[in-house]
Amino acid sequence: MVGIPQTDPYANYCAHKDDIDVAITRVLDSGRYIMGEEVSSFEKEFAEYVGVNYAAGVASGTDALELALRACGVGLDTIVFTVSHTAVATVAAIERTGAEAILIDIDPDTYNMDVKCLETAVSESYSGRAIAIVPVHIYGHPADMASIRQIADNHELFVIEDCAQAHGASIDTRRVGTWGHMSAFSFYPTKNLGALGDAGAVVTNDIDLMKKVRSLREYGWTERYVSDIPGINSRMDPLQAAILRVKLTSLDAENKQRRSHADRYRKMFYTSSVEIPYVQSGVQHVYHQYVIRTAKRDELRKYLLSRGIDTGIHYPVPIHKQPAYCGRVGAAGDLIHTEAVANSILSLPMYPELSSTEVDRVADNIINCPYL
Ligand SMILES: *Cc1c(COP(=O)(O)O)cnc(C)c1O
């Protein structure tokens, strides 16, 4: 029997192959291989999709976070609040600016930043060094942006959303990426909107912040060959921009497919002992990952693998427990829920091209797993 992967970017390429191949040829024939019309068209289309005024294409999601943070004045001797239950890129980007990350515990239902813990953390003095909050919309479920924005405004902090897992997700019909001062997206191939290589974007409604990011992504230029500020090279590749323009037109339909798989899993797990994803009322979850929880996680994972079903763990080790950060990165209190969930979470196969039969096969194997 053929196996079921946890994610399948090749299937997504195949679904769009004809249009993508035309788009790639268009770029090759254009003679323009850095930035240009392809990138600026994608920026316009993506900004419109998210519901913001401006987007800047950059080289990766990590760069998008770093440049957004730097545009907001984050740098040496400053502090940024984020979570430990995230991709390492979130904290790596904060540290690359020279700032210090302070990690906040998560809400065990949504896996997102706990706003009570955030409130306590920002109320400490930090000698005026705190500049920004980076909430992560983990697995595609939006963080509590209304509360986070309120806390930020009360303490005059910037909010930079990490939207790497939540393209198209929304809260009360308002998309993620529109709630913060700036937002960062990744187009890593397995994300809900994925390139065929590395790419990312920063979005905002603020023209001054956008100008800063556009300058920072290309050596700090405002005028060619003259750097006003020290920048880096983090341009979006026009080949990736052309591919993303094709895929953007299907993002809503593909998110709908992910939601329909999630619905099917939920119905199948109705009588099962595994804990299924919680969805807050009023939010639109886009299921970048479908994460269940069980005390027998490792046994279940091994059993599924023996049945040809691949699963993932996002993430097995919280950032503050990883060798590179352990004993060094700051935490706001004990990260109790962060540490507890790492031992029980399991990401099931989830991608738009998954068939109903495959969803049923995954669910049946879990329901009949002798270890649960
Ligand atoms: C993927 C991801 C990133 C980093 O994006 P890259 O494009 O791989 O640099 C950042 N934050 C989160 C939450 C992610 O999932």
mmCIF file of C-alpha atoms and ligand atoms in Angstrom:
data_model
loop_
_atom_site.group_PDB
_atom_site.id
_atom_site.type_symbol
_atom_site.label_atom_id
_atom_site.label_comp_id
_atom_site.label_asym_id
_atom_site.label_seq_id
_atom_site.Cartn_x
_atom_site.Cartn_y
_atom_site.Cartn_z
ATOM 1 C CA MET A 1 0.000 0.000 0.000
ATOM 2 C CA VAL A 2 1.351 3.464 -0.832
ATOM 3 C CA GLY A 3 2.315 5.582 2.127
ATOM 4 C CA ILE A 4 0.718 8.850 3.190
ATOM 5 C CA PRO A 5 3.196 11.697 3.754
ATOM 6 C CA GLN A 6 2.623 14.296 6.475
ATOM 7 C CA THR A 7 2.915 17.098 3.922
ATOM 8 C CA ASP A 8 3.383 17.021 0.139
ATOM 9 C CA PRO A 9 4.701 20.123 -1.685
ATOM 10 C CA TYR A 10 5.260 18.045 -4.846
ATOM 11 C CA ALA A 11 1.541 17.258 -5.050
ATOM 12 C CA ASN A 12 0.863 20.988 -4.860
ATOM 13 C CA TYR A 13 3.325 21.666 -7.692
ATOM 14 C CA CYS A 14 1.597 18.980 -9.793
ATOM 15 C CA ALA A 15 -1.791 20.573 -9.102
ATOM 16 C CA HIS A 16 -0.524 23.851 -10.636
ATOM 17 C CA LYS A 17 2.155 22.482 -12.979
ATOM 18 C CA ASP A 18 0.886 23.926 -16.275
ATOM 19 C CA ASP A 19 0.458 27.460 -14.920
ATOM 20 C CA ILE A 20 3.706 27.344 -12.936
ATOM 21 C CA ASP A 21 5.724 26.139 -15.916
ATOM 22 C CA VAL A 22 4.298 28.999 -18.031
ATOM 23 C CA ALA A 23 5.132 31.494 -15.272
ATOM 24 C CA ILE A 24 8.708 30.233 -14.961
ATOM 25 C CA THR A 25 9.231 30.450 -18.715
ATOM 26 C CA ARG A 26 7.867 34.008 -18.646
ATOM 27 C CA VAL A 27 10.528 35.008 -16.113
ATOM 28 C CA LEU A 28 13.304 33.219 -17.997
ATOM 29 C CA ASP A 29 12.317 35.003 -21.207
ATOM 30 C CA SER A 30 11.995 38.393 -19.515
ATOM 31 C CA GLY A 31 15.746 38.751 -19.021
ATOM 32 C CA ARG A 32 15.077 40.202 -15.576
ATOM 33 C CA TYR A 33 16.281 37.913 -12.791
ATOM 34 C CA ILE A 34 16.285 40.146 -9.716
ATOM 35 C CA MET A 35 13.176 42.014 -8.443
ATOM 36 C CA GLY A 36 11.360 43.790 -11.299
ATOM 37 C CA GLU A 37 7.728 43.686 -12.382
ATOM 38 C CA GLU A 38 7.121 40.085 -11.308
ATOM 39 C CA VAL A 39 8.016 40.879 -7.694
ATOM 40 C CA SER A 40 6.127 44.185 -7.567
ATOM 41 C CA SER A 41 3.022 42.543 -9.069
ATOM 42 C CA PHE A 42 3.140 39.795 -6.455
ATOM 43 C CA GLU A 43 3.552 42.425 -3.729
ATOM 44 C CA LYS A 44 0.437 44.259 -4.918
ATOM 45 C CA GLU A 45 -1.613 41.078 -5.237
ATOM 46 C CA PHE A 46 -0.508 39.729 -1.860
ATOM 47 C CA ALA A 47 -1.147 43.033 -0.051
ATOM 48 C CA GLU A 48 -4.635 43.088 -1.536
ATOM 49 C CA TYR A 49 -5.245 39.482 -0.498
ATOM 50 C CA VAL A 50 -4.210 40.133 3.125
ATOM 51 C CA GLY A 51 -6.056 43.447 3.252
ATOM 52 C CA VAL A 52 -3.158 45.845 3.827
ATOM 53 C CA ASN A 53 -1.712 48.738 1.857
ATOM 54 C CA TYR A 54 1.811 47.432 1.308
ATOM 55 C CA ALA A 55 3.839 44.246 0.963
ATOM 56 C CA ALA A 56 7.581 43.778 0.431
ATOM 57 C CA GLY A 57 8.900 40.502 -0.950
ATOM 58 C CA VAL A 58 12.028 39.234 0.809
ATOM 59 C CA ALA A 59 14.208 36.120 0.736
ATOM 60 C CA SER A 60 12.627 34.125 3.596
ATOM 61 C CA GLY A 61 10.198 34.239 6.500
ATOM 62 C CA THR A 62 13.097 34.584 8.928
ATOM 63 C CA ASP A 63 14.343 37.649 7.016
ATOM 64 C CA ALA A 64 10.800 39.062 6.932
ATOM 65 C CA LEU A 65 10.686 38.927 10.744
ATOM 66 C CA GLU A 66 14.166 40.393 11.137
ATOM 67 C CA LEU A 67 13.525 43.283 8.756
ATOM 68 C CA ALA A 68 10.104 44.077 10.257
ATOM 69 C CA LEU A 69 11.660 44.119 13.730
ATOM 70 C CA ARG A 70 14.529 46.347 12.600
ATOM 71 C CA ALA A 71 12.111 48.730 10.864
ATOM 72 C CA CYS A 72 10.333 49.141 14.221
ATOM 73 C CA GLY A 73 13.591 50.048 15.932
ATOM 74 C CA VAL A 74 14.355 46.664 17.486
ATOM 75 C CA GLY A 75 18.114 46.196 17.898
ATOM 76 C CA LEU A 76 20.907 45.915 20.462
ATOM 77 C CA ASP A 77 19.853 46.343 24.106
ATOM 78 C CA THR A 78 16.145 46.045 23.311
ATOM 79 C CA ILE A 79 13.652 43.364 24.329
ATOM 80 C CA VAL A 80 11.039 41.506 22.290
ATOM 81 C CA PHE A 81 8.326 39.254 23.752
ATOM 82 C CA THR A 82 7.423 36.063 21.912
ATOM 83 C CA VAL A 83 6.654 32.394 22.589
ATOM 84 C CA SER A 84 8.844 29.317 23.071
ATOM 85 C CA HIS A 85 6.340 27.036 21.309
ATOM 86 C CA THR A 86 7.250 28.080 17.757
ATOM 87 C CA ALA A 87 9.650 27.462 14.888
ATOM 88 C CA VAL A 88 13.172 28.364 15.952
ATOM 89 C CA ALA A 89 13.132 31.014 13.191
ATOM 90 C CA THR A 90 10.960 33.312 15.331
ATOM 91 C CA VAL A 91 13.568 33.575 18.078
ATOM 92 C CA ALA A 92 16.524 33.412 15.663
ATOM 93 C CA ALA A 93 15.176 36.481 13.816
ATOM 94 C CA ILE A 94 14.769 38.427 17.068
ATOM 95 C CA GLU A 95 18.319 37.598 18.151
ATOM 96 C CA ARG A 96 19.743 38.472 14.737
ATOM 97 C CA THR A 97 18.669 42.084 15.276
ATOM 98 C CA GLY A 98 20.800 42.110 18.457
ATOM 99 C CA ALA A 99 17.711 42.143 20.691
ATOM 100 C CA GLU A 100 16.929 39.809 23.570
ATOM 101 C CA ALA A 101 13.875 37.528 23.372
ATOM 102 C CA ILE A 102 11.666 37.036 26.423
ATOM 103 C CA LEU A 103 9.515 33.922 26.044
ATOM 104 C CA ILE A 104 5.888 33.804 27.179
ATOM 105 C CA ASP A 105 3.891 30.671 28.017
ATOM 106 C CA ILE A 106 1.037 29.492 25.777
ATOM 107 C CA ASP A 107 -2.657 28.844 26.209
ATOM 108 C CA PRO A 108 -2.953 25.016 26.253
ATOM 109 C CA ASP A 109 -6.142 25.085 24.133
ATOM 110 C CA THR A 110 -5.022 27.235 21.197
ATOM 111 C CA TYR A 111 -1.232 26.723 21.673
ATOM 112 C CA ASN A 112 -0.899 30.504 21.134
ATOM 113 C CA MET A 113 0.615 33.202 23.366
ATOM 114 C CA ASP A 114 -1.229 33.361 26.720
ATOM 115 C CA VAL A 115 -2.404 36.965 27.068
ATOM 116 C CA LYS A 116 -2.448 36.861 30.874
ATOM 117 C CA CYS A 117 1.197 35.777 30.925
ATOM 118 C CA LEU A 118 1.942 38.508 28.367
ATOM 119 C CA GLU A 119 0.220 41.137 30.506
ATOM 120 C CA THR A 120 2.303 40.098 33.550
ATOM 121 C CA ALA A 121 5.516 40.105 31.530
ATOM 122 C CA VAL A 122 5.068 43.534 29.925
ATOM 123 C CA SER A 123 4.194 45.033 33.316
ATOM 124 C CA GLU A 124 7.749 44.354 34.532
ATOM 125 C CA SER A 125 10.020 47.319 33.972
ATOM 126 C CA TYR A 126 12.856 45.960 31.752
ATOM 127 C CA SER A 127 14.254 49.546 32.131
ATOM 128 C CA GLY A 128 12.279 50.762 29.133
ATOM 129 C CA ARG A 129 14.072 48.329 26.821
ATOM 130 C CA ALA A 130 10.947 46.464 25.681
ATOM 131 C CA ILE A 131 10.001 47.448 22.124
ATOM 132 C CA ALA A 132 7.845 44.779 20.517
ATOM 133 C CA ILE A 133 5.634 41.698 20.825
ATOM 134 C CA VAL A 134 5.769 38.891 18.248
ATOM 135 C CA PRO A 135 2.673 36.657 18.494
ATOM 136 C CA VAL A 136 2.757 33.515 16.335
ATOM 137 C CA HIS A 137 -0.462 32.182 14.769
ATOM 138 C CA ILE A 138 0.663 28.633 15.395
ATOM 139 C CA TYR A 139 -0.686 25.806 13.179
ATOM 140 C CA GLY A 140 -2.942 28.356 11.407
ATOM 141 C CA HIS A 141 -5.091 29.253 14.436
ATOM 142 C CA PRO A 142 -5.016 33.047 15.001
ATOM 143 C CA ALA A 143 -3.588 34.343 18.286
ATOM 144 C CA ASP A 144 -5.822 36.570 20.450
ATOM 145 C CA MET A 145 -4.940 39.715 18.497
ATOM 146 C CA ALA A 146 -7.517 42.073 20.007
ATOM 147 C CA SER A 147 -6.114 41.498 23.522
ATOM 148 C CA ILE A 148 -2.494 41.508 22.391
ATOM 149 C CA ARG A 149 -2.973 44.759 20.488
ATOM 150 C CA GLN A 150 -4.674 46.297 23.530
ATOM 151 C CA ILE A 151 -1.785 45.313 25.828
ATOM 152 C CA ALA A 152 0.724 46.611 23.273
ATOM 153 C CA ASP A 153 -1.060 49.944 22.899
ATOM 154 C CA ASN A 154 -1.260 50.367 26.687
ATOM 155 C CA HIS A 155 2.500 49.866 26.945
ATOM 156 C CA GLU A 156 3.468 51.592 23.680
ATOM 157 C CA LEU A 157 4.905 48.462 22.135
ATOM 158 C CA PHE A 158 4.959 47.401 18.488
ATOM 159 C CA VAL A 159 3.159 44.228 17.433
ATOM 160 C CA ILE A 160 4.758 42.171 14.668
ATOM 161 C CA GLU A 161 2.682 39.143 13.709
ATOM 162 C CA ASP A 162 4.440 35.928 12.736
ATOM 163 C CA CYS A 163 1.991 34.763 10.033
ATOM 164 C CA ALA A 164 4.263 32.024 8.639
ATOM 165 C CA GLN A 165 1.661 29.331 9.378
ATOM 166 C CA ALA A 166 -1.529 31.318 8.866
ATOM 167 C CA HIS A 167 -1.906 32.679 5.297
ATOM 168 C CA GLY A 168 -5.597 33.488 4.926
ATOM 169 C CA ALA A 169 -6.615 32.859 8.560
ATOM 170 C CA SER A 170 -8.898 35.491 10.075
ATOM 171 C CA ILE A 171 -10.514 36.780 13.245
ATOM 172 C CA ASP A 172 -14.045 38.138 12.760
ATOM 173 C CA THR A 173 -13.421 38.183 8.980
ATOM 174 C CA ARG A 174 -10.345 40.386 9.396
ATOM 175 C CA ARG A 175 -7.280 38.512 8.159
ATOM 176 C CA VAL A 176 -4.171 37.884 10.248
ATOM 177 C CA GLY A 177 -1.447 40.220 9.064
ATOM 178 C CA THR A 178 -3.715 43.258 9.485
ATOM 179 C CA TRP A 179 -3.760 43.337 13.308
ATOM 180 C CA GLY A 180 -0.153 44.254 14.063
ATOM 181 C CA HIS A 181 1.946 47.285 13.065
ATOM 182 C CA MET A 182 3.754 44.927 10.705
ATOM 183 C CA SER A 183 3.493 41.243 9.837
ATOM 184 C CA ALA A 184 5.863 38.630 8.487
ATOM 185 C CA PHE A 185 4.995 35.740 6.144
ATOM 186 C CA SER A 186 7.072 32.765 5.022
ATOM 187 C CA PHE A 187 6.550 31.031 1.675
ATOM 188 C CA TYR A 188 8.646 27.971 2.539
ATOM 189 C CA PRO A 189 7.386 25.182 0.202
ATOM 190 C CA THR A 190 5.193 23.402 2.784
ATOM 191 C CA LYS A 191 3.391 26.539 4.075
ATOM 192 C CA ASN A 192 -0.233 27.175 3.072
ATOM 193 C CA LEU A 193 1.123 29.488 0.375
ATOM 194 C CA GLY A 194 4.420 27.902 -0.616
ATOM 195 C CA ALA A 195 7.081 28.831 -3.166
ATOM 196 C CA LEU A 196 9.402 26.284 -4.820
ATOM 197 C CA GLY A 197 12.343 27.496 -2.785
ATOM 198 C CA ASP A 198 12.795 30.159 -0.098
ATOM 199 C CA ALA A 199 10.734 33.365 0.001
ATOM 200 C CA GLY A 200 8.970 35.627 2.483
ATOM 201 C CA ALA A 201 7.118 38.937 2.780
ATOM 202 C CA VAL A 202 6.592 41.820 5.182
ATOM 203 C CA VAL A 203 3.206 43.578 5.134
ATOM 204 C CA THR A 204 1.970 46.779 6.781
ATOM 205 C CA ASN A 205 -0.378 49.740 6.382
ATOM 206 C CA ASP A 206 2.373 52.165 7.458
ATOM 207 C CA ILE A 207 4.185 53.761 4.517
ATOM 208 C CA ASP A 208 7.201 54.836 6.600
ATOM 209 C CA LEU A 209 7.750 51.355 8.025
ATOM 210 C CA MET A 210 7.362 49.913 4.517
ATOM 211 C CA LYS A 211 9.963 52.325 3.103
ATOM 212 C CA LYS A 212 12.344 51.237 5.838
ATOM 213 C CA VAL A 213 11.886 47.531 5.012
ATOM 214 C CA ARG A 214 12.316 48.155 1.264
ATOM 215 C CA SER A 215 15.558 49.955 2.015
ATOM 216 C CA LEU A 216 16.829 47.362 4.528
ATOM 217 C CA ARG A 217 16.233 44.447 2.136
ATOM 218 C CA GLU A 218 18.615 45.980 -0.397
ATOM 219 C CA TYR A 219 21.735 47.236 1.430
ATOM 220 C CA GLY A 220 19.933 50.180 3.027
ATOM 221 C CA TRP A 221 19.587 51.929 -0.323
ATOM 222 C CA THR A 222 17.068 54.641 -1.002
ATOM 223 C CA GLU A 223 18.975 55.547 -4.121
ATOM 224 C CA ARG A 224 20.934 52.907 -6.047
ATOM 225 C CA TYR A 225 24.509 52.375 -4.790
ATOM 226 C CA VAL A 226 24.062 54.804 -1.879
ATOM 227 C CA SER A 227 23.284 53.266 1.525
ATOM 228 C CA ASP A 228 21.537 55.508 4.032
ATOM 229 C CA ILE A 229 21.374 52.789 6.677
ATOM 230 C CA PRO A 230 23.253 49.498 7.013
ATOM 231 C CA GLY A 231 21.021 46.938 5.278
ATOM 232 C CA ILE A 232 21.331 43.412 3.948
ATOM 233 C CA ASN A 233 20.564 41.518 0.741
ATOM 234 C CA SER A 234 17.176 39.898 1.172
ATOM 235 C CA ARG A 235 15.433 40.310 -2.163
ATOM 236 C CA MET A 236 12.595 38.097 -3.344
ATOM 237 C CA ASP A 237 13.497 35.999 -6.372
ATOM 238 C CA PRO A 238 11.266 36.839 -9.399
ATOM 239 C CA LEU A 239 10.965 33.122 -10.218
ATOM 240 C CA GLN A 240 9.456 32.574 -6.771
ATOM 241 C CA ALA A 241 7.258 35.673 -7.174
ATOM 242 C CA ALA A 242 5.874 34.298 -10.462
ATOM 243 C CA ILE A 243 5.166 30.897 -8.845
ATOM 244 C CA LEU A 244 3.512 32.553 -5.837
ATOM 245 C CA ARG A 245 1.277 34.642 -8.137
ATOM 246 C CA VAL A 246 -0.056 31.398 -9.628
ATOM 247 C CA LYS A 247 -0.607 29.747 -6.260
ATOM 248 C CA LEU A 248 -2.136 32.823 -4.583
ATOM 249 C CA THR A 249 -5.205 32.510 -6.809
ATOM 250 C CA SER A 250 -5.938 29.082 -5.252
ATOM 251 C CA LEU A 251 -5.036 29.864 -1.623
ATOM 252 C CA ASP A 252 -8.628 30.272 -0.417
ATOM 253 C CA ALA A 253 -9.760 27.101 -2.200
ATOM 254 C CA GLU A 254 -6.810 25.146 -0.762
ATOM 255 C CA ASN A 255 -7.456 26.453 2.765
ATOM 256 C CA LYS A 256 -11.038 25.285 2.289
ATOM 257 C CA GLN A 257 -9.759 21.811 1.396
ATOM 258 C CA ARG A 258 -7.615 21.805 4.553
ATOM 259 C CA ARG A 259 -10.675 22.778 6.617
ATOM 260 C CA SER A 260 -12.724 20.036 5.027
ATOM 261 C CA HIS A 261 -10.024 17.442 5.922
ATOM 262 C CA ALA A 262 -10.045 18.824 9.487
ATOM 263 C CA ASP A 263 -13.824 18.431 9.635
ATOM 264 C CA ARG A 264 -13.527 14.856 8.479
ATOM 265 C CA TYR A 265 -10.842 14.078 11.087
ATOM 266 C CA ARG A 266 -13.000 15.721 13.782
ATOM 267 C CA LYS A 267 -16.049 13.604 12.928
ATOM 268 C CA MET A 268 -13.967 10.425 12.800
ATOM 269 C CA PHE A 269 -12.398 11.162 16.216
ATOM 270 C CA TYR A 270 -15.774 11.772 17.848
ATOM 271 C CA THR A 271 -15.475 8.731 20.119
ATOM 272 C CA SER A 272 -11.686 8.506 20.199
ATOM 273 C CA SER A 273 -9.531 9.313 23.242
ATOM 274 C CA VAL A 274 -7.226 11.630 21.254
ATOM 275 C CA GLU A 275 -7.645 15.351 21.839
ATOM 276 C CA ILE A 276 -8.537 17.240 18.659
ATOM 277 C CA PRO A 277 -7.688 20.868 17.766
ATOM 278 C CA TYR A 278 -9.673 23.517 19.592
ATOM 279 C CA VAL A 279 -11.112 26.326 17.463
ATOM 280 C CA GLN A 280 -12.059 29.604 19.126
ATOM 281 C CA SER A 281 -15.430 30.982 18.045
ATOM 282 C CA GLY A 282 -15.205 33.764 15.473
ATOM 283 C CA VAL A 283 -11.856 32.641 14.058
ATOM 284 C CA GLN A 284 -11.139 31.042 10.721
ATOM 285 C CA HIS A 285 -8.495 28.306 11.251
ATOM 286 C CA VAL A 286 -6.449 27.438 8.149
ATOM 287 C CA TYR A 287 -4.924 24.178 9.452
ATOM 288 C CA HIS A 288 -1.329 24.603 8.428
ATOM 289 C CA GLN A 289 -1.061 21.642 10.796
ATOM 290 C CA TYR A 290 -3.745 19.361 12.221
ATOM 291 C CA VAL A 291 -2.405 18.647 15.706
ATOM 292 C CA ILE A 292 -3.891 16.056 18.032
ATOM 293 C CA ARG A 293 -2.776 15.293 21.575
ATOM 294 C CA THR A 294 -2.370 11.967 23.378
ATOM 295 C CA ALA A 295 -0.258 10.700 26.280
ATOM 296 C CA LYS A 296 0.711 7.745 24.054
ATOM 297 C CA ARG A 297 2.103 10.031 21.349
ATOM 298 C CA ASP A 298 5.382 8.180 20.699
ATOM 299 C CA GLU A 299 3.691 4.746 20.568
ATOM 300 C CA LEU A 300 1.009 6.088 18.219
ATOM 301 C CA ARG A 301 3.575 7.738 15.966
ATOM 302 C CA LYS A 302 5.584 4.514 15.639
ATOM 303 C CA TYR A 303 2.437 2.480 15.002
ATOM 304 C CA LEU A 304 1.261 4.851 12.245
ATOM 305 C CA LEU A 305 4.682 4.760 10.616
ATOM 306 C CA SER A 306 4.514 0.942 10.559
ATOM 307 C CA ARG A 307 1.194 1.355 8.736
ATOM 308 C CA GLY A 308 2.762 3.675 6.120
ATOM 309 C CA ILE A 309 1.483 6.916 7.647
ATOM 310 C CA ASP A 310 3.956 9.718 8.302
ATOM 311 C CA THR A 311 3.345 12.234 11.094
ATOM 312 C CA GLY A 312 5.290 15.195 12.497
ATOM 313 C CA ILE A 313 5.972 16.865 15.835
ATOM 314 C CA HIS A 314 5.782 20.664 15.765
ATOM 315 C CA TYR A 315 7.821 21.072 17.852
ATOM 316 C CA PRO A 316 9.551 18.350 19.875
ATOM 317 C CA VAL A 317 11.735 20.715 21.950
ATOM 318 C CA PRO A 318 10.624 24.196 23.083
ATOM 319 C CA ILE A 319 13.122 26.909 22.114
ATOM 320 C CA HIS A 320 14.237 27.528 25.706
ATOM 321 C CA LYS A 321 15.207 23.838 26.026
ATOM 322 C CA GLN A 322 17.265 23.701 22.830
ATOM 323 C CA PRO A 323 21.073 23.599 23.160
ATOM 324 C CA ALA A 324 21.538 26.944 21.368
ATOM 325 C CA TYR A 325 19.184 28.819 23.719
ATOM 326 C CA CYS A 326 19.044 26.794 26.947
ATOM 327 C CA GLY A 327 20.171 28.745 30.015
ATOM 328 C CA ARG A 328 20.596 31.874 27.912
ATOM 329 C CA VAL A 329 17.241 32.940 26.513
ATOM 330 C CA GLY A 330 14.892 34.773 28.891
ATOM 331 C CA ALA A 331 11.528 33.377 29.974
ATOM 332 C CA ALA A 332 8.651 35.188 31.670
ATOM 333 C CA GLY A 333 8.030 32.754 34.532
ATOM 334 C CA ASP A 334 7.703 28.993 34.170
ATOM 335 C CA LEU A 335 6.651 27.880 30.703
ATOM 336 C CA ILE A 336 4.459 25.123 32.121
ATOM 337 C CA HIS A 337 2.043 24.605 29.227
ATOM 338 C CA THR A 338 4.791 25.032 26.629
ATOM 339 C CA GLU A 339 6.737 22.176 28.207
ATOM 340 C CA ALA A 340 3.699 19.975 28.779
ATOM 341 C CA VAL A 341 2.352 20.053 25.213
ATOM 342 C CA ALA A 342 5.705 19.181 23.623
ATOM 343 C CA ASN A 343 5.373 15.609 24.936
ATOM 344 C CA SER A 344 1.885 14.911 23.645
ATOM 345 C CA ILE A 345 1.380 16.750 20.327
ATOM 346 C CA LEU A 346 1.272 14.961 16.982
ATOM 347 C CA SER A 347 0.782 16.553 13.550
ATOM 348 C CA LEU A 348 -1.283 14.310 11.251
ATOM 349 C CA PRO A 349 -1.067 14.326 7.448
ATOM 350 C CA MET A 350 -2.517 17.658 6.270
ATOM 351 C CA TYR A 351 -2.235 19.232 2.827
ATOM 352 C CA PRO A 352 -4.869 20.259 0.263
ATOM 353 C CA GLU A 353 -4.309 17.326 -2.126
ATOM 354 C CA LEU A 354 -4.965 14.711 0.582
ATOM 355 C CA SER A 355 -7.998 12.603 -0.450
ATOM 356 C CA SER A 356 -10.989 11.741 1.756
ATOM 357 C CA THR A 357 -9.979 8.086 1.532
ATOM 358 C CA GLU A 358 -6.546 8.967 2.866
ATOM 359 C CA VAL A 359 -8.004 11.024 5.727
ATOM 360 C CA ASP A 360 -10.219 8.053 6.591
ATOM 361 C CA ARG A 361 -7.252 5.677 6.461
ATOM 362 C CA VAL A 362 -5.259 7.875 8.874
ATOM 363 C CA ALA A 363 -8.218 8.232 11.246
ATOM 364 C CA ASP A 364 -9.126 4.511 11.111
ATOM 365 C CA ASN A 365 -5.565 3.563 11.996
ATOM 366 C CA ILE A 366 -5.608 5.933 14.970
ATOM 367 C CA ILE A 367 -8.988 4.705 16.178
ATOM 368 C CA ASN A 368 -7.810 1.090 15.925
ATOM 369 C CA CYS A 369 -4.327 1.690 17.372
ATOM 370 C CA PRO A 370 -3.809 -0.971 20.081
ATOM 371 C CA TYR A 371 -1.692 1.407 22.217
ATOM 372 C CA LEU A 372 -4.427 4.012 22.798
HETATM 373 C C1 LIG B 1 8.371 28.643 8.707
HETATM 374 C C2 LIG B 1 8.344 29.556 9.857
HETATM 375 C C3 LIG B 1 9.217 30.663 9.960
HETATM 376 C C4 LIG B 1 10.409 30.860 9.082
HETATM 377 O O1 LIG B 1 10.235 30.943 7.762
HETATM 378 P P1 LIG B 1 11.433 30.620 6.743
HETATM 379 O O2 LIG B 1 10.847 31.035 5.439
HETATM 380 O O3 LIG B 1 11.714 29.151 6.821
HETATM 381 O O4 LIG B 1 12.604 31.445 7.119
HETATM 382 C C5 LIG B 1 9.016 31.554 10.997
HETATM 383 N N1 LIG B 1 8.063 31.372 11.917
HETATM 384 C C6 LIG B 1 7.230 30.312 11.881
HETATM 385 C C7 LIG B 1 6.177 30.174 12.940
HETATM 386 C C8 LIG B 1 7.348 29.366 10.863
HETATM 387 O O5 LIG B 1 6.532 28.305 10.842
#
